[in-house]
Coordinates of C-alpha atoms in Angstrom, one line a residue:
M1294 CA 220.5 49.3 45.4
T1295 CA 221.8 48.6 48.9
S1296 CA 223.7 45.6 47.7
N1297 CA 225.3 47.6 44.9
S1298 CA 226.4 50.3 47.3
E1299 CA 227.8 47.7 49.7
L1300 CA 229.7 46.2 46.9
L1301 CA 231.1 49.5 45.8
I1302 CA 232.1 50.3 49.3
A1303 CA 233.7 46.9 49.7
S1304 CA 235.5 47.3 46.4
S1305 CA 236.8 50.7 47.4
V1306 CA 238.0 49.4 50.7
V1307 CA 239.9 46.4 49.0
L1308 CA 241.4 48.8 46.4
A1309 CA 242.5 51.3 49.1
T1310 CA 243.9 48.5 51.2
T1311 CA 245.8 47.1 48.2
V1312 CA 247.2 50.5 47.2
L1313 CA 248.3 51.1 50.8
Y1314 CA 249.9 47.6 51.0
I1315 CA 251.7 48.1 47.7
R1316 CA 252.9 51.6 48.8
H1317 CA 254.1 50.1 52.1
K1318 CA 256.1 47.4 50.3
L1319 CA 257.6 49.8 47.8
S1320 CA 258.4 52.6 50.3
P1321 CA 261.8 53.1 51.8
N1322 CA 262.3 50.8 54.9
P1323 CA 265.5 52.2 56.6
I1324 CA 267.6 50.0 58.8
P1325 CA 267.1 51.2 62.4
G1326 CA 270.0 53.2 64.0
I1327 CA 271.8 54.1 60.7
P1328 CA 271.6 57.7 59.4
H1329 CA 270.0 58.4 56.1
R1330 CA 268.7 61.4 54.2
P1331 CA 265.2 62.6 54.9
I1332 CA 262.5 60.5 53.1
T1333 CA 260.8 62.8 50.6
S1334 CA 259.7 60.2 48.0
I1335 CA 258.4 56.8 47.8
L1336 CA 261.5 56.1 45.7
G1337 CA 263.9 57.2 48.4
D1338 CA 267.1 58.6 47.0
I1339 CA 266.5 57.4 43.5
P1340 CA 265.3 60.8 42.3
E1341 CA 268.5 62.6 43.3
L1342 CA 270.7 59.9 41.8
S1343 CA 268.7 60.1 38.6
A1344 CA 269.1 63.8 38.5
L1345 CA 272.9 63.5 38.8
K1346 CA 272.9 61.0 35.9
K1347 CA 270.8 63.4 33.7
Q1348 CA 273.4 66.1 34.5
N1349 CA 276.2 63.7 33.5
L1350 CA 277.7 64.2 37.0
P1351 CA 279.5 61.2 38.5
V1352 CA 277.4 59.9 41.5
L1353 CA 280.4 58.7 43.5
P1354 CA 281.8 62.1 44.5
H1355 CA 278.5 64.1 44.1
F1356 CA 276.4 61.8 46.1
F1357 CA 278.1 58.9 48.0
E1358 CA 281.2 60.8 49.1
K1359 CA 279.2 64.0 49.7
Y1360 CA 276.9 62.3 52.2
A1361 CA 279.7 60.4 53.8
L1362 CA 281.2 63.7 54.8
E1363 CA 277.8 64.8 56.1
Y1364 CA 276.6 61.7 57.9
G1365 CA 279.8 60.1 59.1
Y1366 CA 281.6 56.8 58.6
I1367 CA 278.4 54.9 58.2
Y1368 CA 275.1 55.8 56.6
Q1369 CA 272.4 54.3 54.4
V1370 CA 271.2 55.1 50.9
L1371 CA 267.4 54.3 50.3
I1372 CA 266.8 52.7 46.9
G1373 CA 263.1 52.3 46.9
P1374 CA 262.3 49.6 49.6
K1375 CA 265.9 48.5 49.8
S1376 CA 268.7 50.0 51.9
M1377 CA 272.4 50.2 50.8
V1378 CA 274.7 50.8 53.7
V1379 CA 277.7 53.0 52.9
L1380 CA 280.9 52.6 54.8
S1381 CA 283.8 55.2 54.6
D1382 CA 286.1 54.3 57.5
V1383 CA 289.3 52.8 56.0
Q1384 CA 290.3 50.8 59.0
E1385 CA 286.9 49.2 59.3
I1386 CA 286.9 48.5 55.5
E1387 CA 290.3 46.8 55.7
D1388 CA 289.3 44.7 58.7
I1389 CA 286.0 43.6 57.1
L1390 CA 287.4 42.7 53.7
T1391 CA 290.5 41.0 54.8
R1392 CA 289.7 39.2 58.0
S1393 CA 287.0 36.9 59.3
R1394 CA 284.0 39.1 58.4
S1395 CA 284.9 38.8 54.8
K1396 CA 283.3 35.3 54.9
Q1397 CA 280.0 37.1 55.7
L1398 CA 280.1 38.9 52.3
D1399 CA 280.0 38.1 48.7
V1400 CA 279.4 39.7 45.3
S1401 CA 276.2 41.6 45.3
D1402 CA 273.2 40.7 43.2
R1403 CA 273.3 44.2 41.8
R1404 CA 276.8 43.6 40.3
I1405 CA 275.9 40.2 39.1
N1406 CA 272.7 41.6 37.3
A1407 CA 274.9 44.4 35.8
F1408 CA 277.9 42.5 34.5
G1409 CA 275.8 39.3 33.9
G1410 CA 274.3 41.0 30.8
I1411 CA 277.7 40.8 29.0
I1412 CA 279.9 38.3 30.9
P1413 CA 277.6 36.0 33.0
N1414 CA 280.5 33.4 33.4
G1415 CA 283.4 35.9 34.1
Q1416 CA 285.0 35.8 37.5
I1417 CA 283.9 39.4 38.2
T1418 CA 280.2 38.2 38.0
L1419 CA 280.5 35.0 40.0
K1420 CA 280.2 34.6 43.7
A1421 CA 283.4 33.4 45.5
G1422 CA 282.1 30.0 46.4
N1423 CA 281.1 29.2 42.8
Q1424 CA 283.1 26.3 41.3
L1425 CA 283.6 28.2 38.0
W1426 CA 285.0 31.2 39.9
K1427 CA 287.4 28.9 41.7
K1428 CA 288.5 27.4 38.4
H1429 CA 289.0 30.9 36.9
R1430 CA 291.2 31.8 39.7
R1431 CA 293.2 28.6 39.7
L1432 CA 293.9 28.4 36.0
G1433 CA 294.4 32.1 35.5
G1434 CA 296.5 32.6 38.7
P1435 CA 299.9 32.1 37.0
S1436 CA 299.1 34.9 34.6
M1437 CA 299.9 37.4 37.4
S1438 CA 303.1 35.6 38.5
P1439 CA 306.4 37.5 38.4
S1440 CA 307.8 35.1 35.8
F1441 CA 304.8 35.5 33.4
L1442 CA 304.8 39.3 33.9
N1443 CA 308.5 39.4 33.3
R1444 CA 307.9 37.8 29.9
M1445 CA 305.1 40.0 29.0
S1446 CA 306.8 43.3 30.0
P1447 CA 308.6 43.8 26.6
R1448 CA 305.2 43.9 24.9
I1449 CA 304.1 46.7 27.3
A1450 CA 307.3 48.6 26.7
S1451 CA 306.9 48.2 22.9
E1452 CA 303.5 49.7 23.1
A1453 CA 304.7 52.5 25.2
Q1454 CA 307.4 53.3 22.7
G1455 CA 304.9 53.1 19.9
L1456 CA 302.8 55.7 21.8
V1457 CA 305.9 58.0 22.2
N1458 CA 306.5 57.8 18.4
Y1459 CA 302.9 58.5 17.6
W1460 CA 302.7 61.5 20.0
R1461 CA 305.9 63.0 18.7
D1462 CA 304.5 63.1 15.2
K1463 CA 301.0 64.1 16.3
M1464 CA 302.3 67.0 18.3
A1465 CA 304.2 68.3 15.3
I1466 CA 301.1 67.9 13.1
V1467 CA 298.9 69.7 15.7
R1468 CA 301.3 72.7 15.9
Q1469 CA 301.5 72.9 12.1
R1470 CA 297.7 73.1 12.0
G1471 CA 297.7 75.9 14.6
G1472 CA 296.8 73.9 17.7
T1473 CA 298.4 74.1 21.1
C1474 CA 297.6 70.7 22.5
F1475 CA 295.6 67.6 21.8
D1476 CA 293.2 65.2 23.6
V1477 CA 294.9 61.8 24.5
L1478 CA 292.2 59.7 26.2
L1479 CA 291.4 57.6 23.1
D1480 CA 295.2 57.3 22.4
L1481 CA 295.8 55.9 25.9
Q1482 CA 292.9 53.5 25.6
M1483 CA 294.3 52.3 22.2
C1484 CA 297.7 51.8 23.8
T1485 CA 296.4 49.7 26.7
M1486 CA 294.0 47.9 24.3
D1487 CA 297.0 46.9 22.2
A1488 CA 299.0 45.9 25.2
I1489 CA 296.3 43.7 26.8
T1490 CA 295.4 42.0 23.6
Q1491 CA 299.0 41.1 23.1
I1492 CA 299.2 39.7 26.6
A1493 CA 295.9 38.0 26.5
F1494 CA 296.0 36.6 22.9
A1495 CA 299.5 37.3 21.6
D1496 CA 297.7 39.5 19.1
Q1497 CA 300.0 41.5 16.9
H1498 CA 297.5 44.1 15.6
S1499 CA 298.3 47.6 16.8
G1500 CA 295.6 50.3 16.9
I1501 CA 298.3 53.0 17.6
E1502 CA 300.3 52.0 14.5
E1503 CA 297.1 51.9 12.4
T1504 CA 296.1 55.4 13.6
H1505 CA 299.7 56.7 13.2
E1506 CA 299.5 55.9 9.5
I1507 CA 296.4 57.9 8.9
I1508 CA 296.9 60.9 11.3
R1509 CA 298.5 63.1 8.6
D1510 CA 295.6 62.8 6.2
T1511 CA 292.9 63.2 9.0
V1512 CA 291.4 66.7 9.5
P1513 CA 291.2 67.6 13.2
E1514 CA 288.8 70.0 15.0
I1515 CA 290.6 72.9 16.8
D1516 CA 288.8 75.0 19.4
K1517 CA 289.4 78.6 20.2
Y1518 CA 292.0 77.6 22.9
G1519 CA 294.0 75.5 20.5
G1520 CA 292.7 72.1 21.8
T1521 CA 292.8 69.6 19.1
T1522 CA 290.6 66.5 18.7
Y1523 CA 290.1 63.9 16.0
P1524 CA 286.4 63.0 16.1
S1525 CA 286.7 60.8 13.0
I1526 CA 289.3 58.5 14.6
K1527 CA 287.5 56.1 16.8
G1528 CA 290.0 53.2 17.3
S1529 CA 289.9 49.7 15.9
V1530 CA 286.7 47.8 15.4
L1531 CA 287.5 45.7 18.5
H1532 CA 288.2 48.7 20.5
Q1533 CA 284.9 50.3 19.5
A1534 CA 283.1 47.2 20.5
F1535 CA 284.6 47.0 23.9
N1536 CA 283.9 50.8 24.4
H1537 CA 280.3 50.4 23.3
H1538 CA 279.7 47.6 25.8
F1539 CA 281.4 49.6 28.6
N1540 CA 278.9 52.4 28.0
V1541 CA 275.9 50.0 28.0
L1542 CA 277.3 48.4 31.2
E1543 CA 277.4 51.8 32.9
G1544 CA 273.7 52.2 32.2
A1545 CA 273.0 48.8 33.8
F1546 CA 274.6 50.0 37.0
G1547 CA 272.3 53.0 37.0
V1548 CA 269.2 50.7 37.0
P1549 CA 267.7 49.4 40.3
G1550 CA 268.6 45.8 40.7
P1551 CA 265.4 44.0 39.8
F1552 CA 265.1 45.9 36.6
A1553 CA 268.7 45.2 35.3
K1554 CA 267.7 42.0 33.5
L1555 CA 264.9 43.9 31.7
Y1556 CA 267.5 46.6 30.8
W1557 CA 269.7 44.0 29.2
Q1558 CA 266.9 42.4 27.3
I1559 CA 266.1 45.7 25.7
A1560 CA 269.7 46.6 25.1
K1561 CA 270.5 43.4 23.4
V1562 CA 267.8 43.8 20.7
K1563 CA 269.3 47.1 19.5
P1564 CA 271.2 46.7 16.2
T1565 CA 274.2 48.7 17.5
F1566 CA 274.5 46.3 20.4
R1567 CA 274.2 43.3 18.2
R1568 CA 276.8 44.5 15.7
H1569 CA 279.4 45.2 18.4
D1570 CA 278.6 42.0 20.3
Q1571 CA 279.1 40.0 17.1
V1572 CA 282.6 41.6 16.7
L1573 CA 283.5 40.6 20.2
Q1574 CA 282.2 37.0 19.9
D1575 CA 283.7 36.4 16.4
S1576 CA 287.1 37.8 17.5
I1577 CA 287.4 35.9 20.7
K1578 CA 285.9 32.7 19.4
T1579 CA 288.5 32.6 16.6
R1580 CA 291.3 33.1 19.1
I1581 CA 289.9 30.4 21.4
E1582 CA 289.8 27.9 18.5
Q1583 CA 293.4 28.7 17.6
A1584 CA 294.6 28.4 21.2
R1585 CA 292.9 24.9 21.6
L1586 CA 294.6 23.7 18.4
R1587 CA 298.0 24.9 19.7
A1588 CA 297.3 23.3 23.1
A1589 CA 296.2 20.0 21.6
N1590 CA 299.4 19.9 19.5
V1591 CA 301.4 20.6 22.6
D1592 CA 299.6 17.8 24.4
K1593 CA 300.2 15.3 21.6
T1594 CA 303.9 16.0 21.2
G1595 CA 304.6 16.3 24.9
G1596 CA 306.3 19.7 24.2
S1597 CA 305.6 23.1 25.4
N1598 CA 305.2 26.5 23.8
A1599 CA 305.8 28.2 27.2
A1600 CA 302.3 29.7 27.1
D1601 CA 302.9 32.8 24.9
C1602 CA 299.8 34.5 26.2
I1603 CA 297.1 34.2 28.9
L1604 CA 294.7 32.3 26.7
D1605 CA 297.3 29.7 25.8
M1606 CA 298.2 29.3 29.5
I1607 CA 294.6 28.8 30.5
V1608 CA 293.7 26.4 27.7
E1609 CA 296.8 24.3 28.3
K1610 CA 296.2 24.0 32.0
D1611 CA 292.5 23.2 31.4
I1612 CA 293.5 20.3 29.1
K1613 CA 296.1 19.0 31.6
E1614 CA 293.7 19.0 34.5
G1615 CA 291.3 16.8 32.7
G1616 CA 287.7 16.5 33.8
Q1617 CA 285.1 19.0 32.7
Q1618 CA 286.8 21.5 30.5
Y1619 CA 285.6 25.1 29.9
T1620 CA 282.7 25.6 27.6
E1621 CA 283.3 28.0 24.8
R1622 CA 281.0 30.6 26.4
E1623 CA 282.7 30.3 29.9
L1624 CA 286.2 30.8 28.4
M1625 CA 285.0 33.6 26.2
D1626 CA 283.4 35.5 29.2
E1627 CA 286.7 35.1 31.2
M1628 CA 288.8 36.5 28.3
I1629 CA 286.5 39.4 27.9
T1630 CA 286.8 40.0 31.6
Y1631 CA 290.6 40.1 31.2
V1632 CA 290.4 42.7 28.4
F1633 CA 287.7 44.8 30.2
G1634 CA 289.9 45.0 33.3
G1635 CA 293.2 45.4 31.4
Y1636 CA 292.5 48.2 29.1
D1637 CA 289.9 50.7 30.4
T1638 CA 291.0 51.0 34.0
T1639 CA 294.7 51.2 33.1
A1640 CA 294.0 53.9 30.4
S1641 CA 292.1 55.8 33.0
G1642 CA 295.0 55.6 35.4
L1643 CA 297.4 56.8 32.7
A1644 CA 295.1 59.7 31.9
F1645 CA 295.0 60.8 35.4
G1646 CA 298.7 60.3 35.7
V1647 CA 299.3 62.5 32.7
K1648 CA 297.3 65.3 34.2
F1649 CA 299.0 65.0 37.6
L1650 CA 302.4 65.1 35.9
M1651 CA 301.5 68.1 33.8
N1652 CA 300.1 70.0 36.8
N1653 CA 303.2 69.2 38.9
P1654 CA 306.4 70.1 37.0
R1655 CA 308.5 69.4 40.1
V1656 CA 307.4 65.8 40.1
Q1657 CA 308.1 65.4 36.4
L1658 CA 311.7 66.7 36.9
K1659 CA 312.3 64.6 39.9
L1660 CA 311.0 61.4 38.3
R1661 CA 313.1 61.9 35.2
E1662 CA 316.2 62.5 37.4
E1663 CA 315.6 59.2 39.2
L1664 CA 315.2 57.3 36.0
I1665 CA 318.3 58.6 34.5
S1666 CA 320.4 58.4 37.6
Y1667 CA 319.5 54.9 38.7
L1668 CA 318.9 53.1 35.4
S1669 CA 321.4 52.6 32.5
E1670 CA 320.6 54.9 29.6
P1671 CA 316.8 54.4 29.9
E1672 CA 316.1 57.0 27.2
N1673 CA 317.4 54.8 24.5
R1674 CA 315.9 51.4 25.3
A1675 CA 312.9 49.6 26.7
L1676 CA 312.5 49.5 30.5
T1677 CA 312.5 46.0 32.0
Y1678 CA 310.4 44.3 34.5
D1679 CA 313.2 43.9 37.0
E1680 CA 313.8 47.7 36.9
V1681 CA 310.2 48.8 37.7
A1682 CA 308.4 45.8 39.3
T1683 CA 309.1 46.9 42.8
G1684 CA 310.3 50.2 44.3
E1685 CA 313.7 48.8 45.1
K1686 CA 315.4 50.5 42.0
T1687 CA 312.9 53.2 41.3
P1688 CA 311.3 54.3 44.6
Y1689 CA 310.0 57.6 43.3
L1690 CA 308.4 56.0 40.2
E1691 CA 306.7 53.6 42.6
S1692 CA 305.6 56.5 44.8
V1693 CA 304.3 58.5 41.8
V1694 CA 302.1 55.6 40.6
N1695 CA 300.8 54.8 44.1
E1696 CA 299.9 58.5 44.5
I1697 CA 298.1 58.6 41.2
L1698 CA 296.0 55.6 42.3
R1699 CA 295.3 57.2 45.7
C1700 CA 294.2 60.5 44.3
A1701 CA 292.4 59.4 41.1
F1702 CA 289.5 57.3 42.6
I1703 CA 289.5 55.3 39.3
A1704 CA 287.5 52.6 41.1
G1705 CA 286.6 54.5 44.2
S1706 CA 284.3 51.9 45.8
V1707 CA 283.7 48.2 46.3
G1708 CA 280.3 46.6 46.5
R1709 CA 279.3 43.5 48.6
E1710 CA 276.2 41.8 49.9
A1711 CA 275.8 40.5 53.3
K1712 CA 275.3 36.7 53.2
E1713 CA 274.2 36.8 56.9
D1714 CA 273.8 39.5 59.5
I1715 CA 277.1 41.3 60.0
T1716 CA 278.1 43.8 62.7
I1717 CA 279.8 47.0 61.8
G1718 CA 280.8 49.1 64.7
D1719 CA 277.8 48.9 67.0
R1720 CA 275.3 48.4 64.1
V1721 CA 273.9 45.1 62.9
I1722 CA 273.5 45.0 59.1
P1723 CA 270.7 42.5 58.1
K1724 CA 271.3 39.6 55.7
G1725 CA 270.8 40.6 52.1
T1726 CA 271.8 44.2 52.5
D1727 CA 274.1 45.7 49.9
I1728 CA 277.2 47.4 51.4
L1729 CA 279.2 50.0 49.5
F1730 CA 282.8 50.5 50.8
L1731 CA 284.1 53.9 49.8
T1732 CA 287.7 52.8 49.3
G1733 CA 288.8 56.0 47.5
I1734 CA 287.7 58.7 49.9
S1735 CA 288.4 56.6 53.0
G1736 CA 292.1 56.2 52.1
M1737 CA 292.4 60.0 51.5
R1738 CA 290.7 60.8 54.8
A1739 CA 292.9 58.4 56.8
T1740 CA 294.8 61.3 58.5
K1741 CA 296.2 62.0 62.0
S1742 CA 293.2 64.0 63.1
W1743 CA 290.9 61.2 61.8
A1744 CA 292.9 58.6 63.8
A1745 CA 292.7 60.7 66.9
S1746 CA 288.9 61.1 66.7
K1747 CA 287.9 57.5 66.0
S1748 CA 285.0 56.2 68.2
P1749 CA 283.0 52.9 67.8
Q1750 CA 285.6 51.2 65.6
G1751 CA 288.6 52.5 67.5
S1752 CA 289.4 49.1 69.0
L1753 CA 290.6 47.8 65.7
K1754 CA 294.4 47.5 65.2
M1755 CA 295.9 50.3 63.0
A1756 CA 297.6 48.3 60.2
K1757 CA 299.4 51.2 58.5
G1758 CA 300.5 54.7 59.1
V1759 CA 298.2 57.7 58.6
W1760 CA 298.7 60.9 56.4
D1761 CA 299.5 64.3 57.7
D1762 CA 296.3 66.5 57.7
E1763 CA 298.0 69.2 55.7
G1764 CA 298.0 68.3 52.1
A1765 CA 296.2 65.0 52.5
T1766 CA 294.0 65.7 49.5
E1767 CA 296.9 66.9 47.3
F1768 CA 299.1 65.0 44.9
I1769 CA 302.4 64.5 46.8
P1770 CA 304.3 61.3 45.8
E1771 CA 306.9 62.0 48.6
R1772 CA 304.3 60.8 51.2
W1773 CA 305.2 57.3 50.2
L1774 CA 308.9 57.6 50.9
V1775 CA 310.4 56.8 54.3
D1776 CA 314.0 56.7 55.6
G1777 CA 315.8 53.5 54.7
P1778 CA 318.6 51.7 56.7
D1779 CA 321.3 53.5 54.8
G1780 CA 319.7 56.9 55.1
Q1781 CA 318.3 56.9 51.6
K1782 CA 314.6 57.3 50.9
V1783 CA 312.8 54.1 50.1
F1784 CA 309.2 53.4 49.1
S1785 CA 306.9 52.0 51.7
S1786 CA 303.4 50.7 51.0
A1787 CA 302.7 50.9 54.7
A1788 CA 303.3 54.7 54.8
G1789 CA 299.5 55.2 54.8
Y1790 CA 296.2 53.9 53.6
S1791 CA 295.1 53.6 50.0
I1792 CA 292.9 50.9 48.5
P1793 CA 292.7 51.4 44.7
F1794 CA 292.1 47.7 43.8
G1795 CA 289.9 46.5 46.6
L1796 CA 290.9 43.9 49.3
G1797 CA 290.3 40.3 50.1
P1798 CA 289.4 37.3 47.9
K1799 CA 287.3 39.3 45.5
S1800 CA 289.9 42.1 45.0
C1801 CA 291.0 43.1 41.5
F1802 CA 292.6 40.0 40.0
G1803 CA 294.8 41.9 37.5
Q1804 CA 296.2 44.6 39.8
K1805 CA 299.8 43.5 39.4
L1806 CA 299.5 43.7 35.6
A1807 CA 297.8 47.1 35.8
Q1808 CA 300.5 48.5 38.1
L1809 CA 303.3 47.2 35.8
E1810 CA 301.6 48.9 32.7
L1811 CA 301.3 52.2 34.6
K1812 CA 304.9 52.2 35.6
I1813 CA 306.3 51.2 32.2
V1814 CA 304.2 53.6 30.2
L1815 CA 304.4 56.6 32.5
A1816 CA 308.2 56.2 32.8
T1817 CA 308.6 55.9 29.1
L1818 CA 306.5 59.0 28.5
N1819 CA 308.4 60.9 31.2
L1820 CA 311.7 60.0 29.6
A1821 CA 310.5 61.2 26.2
F1822 CA 308.5 64.4 27.0
Y1823 CA 308.1 67.3 29.3
F1824 CA 304.3 67.8 29.8
D1825 CA 303.9 71.6 29.5
K1826 CA 300.8 73.5 30.6
V1827 CA 297.7 73.6 28.5
P1828 CA 295.1 76.4 28.6
E1829 CA 293.1 76.5 31.9
E1830 CA 289.9 76.0 29.9
L1831 CA 291.2 72.6 28.8
N1832 CA 292.5 71.5 32.2
G1833 CA 289.4 71.1 34.3
N1834 CA 289.0 68.7 37.2
G1835 CA 285.7 67.2 36.1
A1836 CA 285.4 63.4 35.7
I1837 CA 283.3 61.0 33.7
E1838 CA 281.8 57.9 35.4
V1839 CA 281.6 54.9 33.0
V1840 CA 282.0 51.9 35.3
T1841 CA 285.3 53.4 36.3
M1842 CA 286.3 57.1 36.7
K1843 CA 288.2 58.9 34.0
P1844 CA 289.1 62.7 33.5
Q1845 CA 286.6 64.7 31.5
Q1846 CA 289.5 66.6 29.9
C1847 CA 292.9 65.2 29.2
Y1848 CA 295.0 67.3 26.8
V1849 CA 298.8 67.4 26.5
N1850 CA 301.2 69.9 25.2
L1851 CA 304.5 67.9 24.7
V1852 CA 307.9 69.4 24.7
E1853 CA 311.0 67.5 23.9
W1854 CA 313.5 67.5 26.9
E1855 CA 316.1 69.0 24.6
D1856 CA 313.9 72.0 23.9
Y1857 CA 312.8 72.2 27.5
S1858 CA 316.5 72.4 28.6
R1859 CA 317.2 75.3 26.2
T1860 CA 314.3 77.3 27.4
S1861 CA 314.3 76.7 31.1

């Protein structure tokens, strides 16, 4: 009996010790000296983050930015036993990401696990020292050169004009059916999808044209405010496949790092995922095979087809370099990365841009005045690369686009992992810690009062100007204009801080293309239409977070400038 009792007691002690040990290992373990929220759960901050997800509230503004305002320029988020350091001082962010400390950082395992489920070989998933990442950057680099973008700009302009034609007819149909305005987010996604597939693959298929042909025979839904939507129109099969994968990817980011691989294993066995994934693979495999045949022919004849698209450029350079060429999967992942980056983020930027223009009539009028005054008959032709590439000819257009990117927070944060211990201010961040740089809110908060109150990080050199405190959070494109040598206003990127595309070696690779698309499409829309007010109930400020941020509501009420002139 005694031996049984002793065995029971010993077993209980072992079990209790094991439970305590596991609890200790799984419990939050904050980095000393860095503020954090009170620990009320073994899961740390996970319960609050999960609650926001269940309410479909974006975590960036409702959690990370909220607590940055409460705890200051540096604090930590407790994800179970791991800590994530959050930094919101723009000067410190710029110094870390662009100078010597950038070598102490790399892509976080969290991002690798999230993106790795779809594009394990894409440059967005790879660490900077990886040989495949270097190859992606080397072979794809010329796709962002001025000469290549100049050749691609007519394709963007053509898609922009196609969107104008579609919206002109769509607005007339909506009014005939009793509506007052219509939702445009899907339209903008189709437009940017058409543009990026033309640039990436020389693909001639147009989702906008396809939808334009069926819109008259499609029955819309009209709410009590006149807001019109077309739920049965979902875009092309390829567009639907990319959208589906984007939504699944968003779920992967919401899963704690160690469980992301399990998340993908479950996601990939679902019939819906498999169907959409097959569409992507078949579509891009076919294009790769065709590009390799074209490149082989060019190599045999010694001629050149002047790389009519990004895929042709990469394949031709890959063959010319010799050595180990891309596998089909490596090239496929990189091309999917191009499309991912080239359509959804740009469409989100355009959606926010449309809303900002609609809510700021003065900006619409001033932008149109500049375009008509400085360009030759822009209403009747496609805008060119030379006209919009820099702010030299169109400084206000440049200012409008930069202000959209400053205010929209489309990609409002940048994540990295410390490869070694790194010092931020007077704190030492241990190796292996995830660091989240709040690039969106930090640029908006870079005001004169902020500059005057800087403390631990105040020894860093101020690289740019700072914004006036008054109106710092408002949409005011004029903040980017400074006095030029001849007394005229010119655009200055150094007028103040804004980091919409990240910084350093792992910054957004396609940012020049994205900016070019934004300028050409927004200018084309501005020349065609006045964006009149929509009912307040359809003009909310809510946002949806699906990898990037996009407006929850994006309706337009289009008025031809001729009609606007008669009534104003």
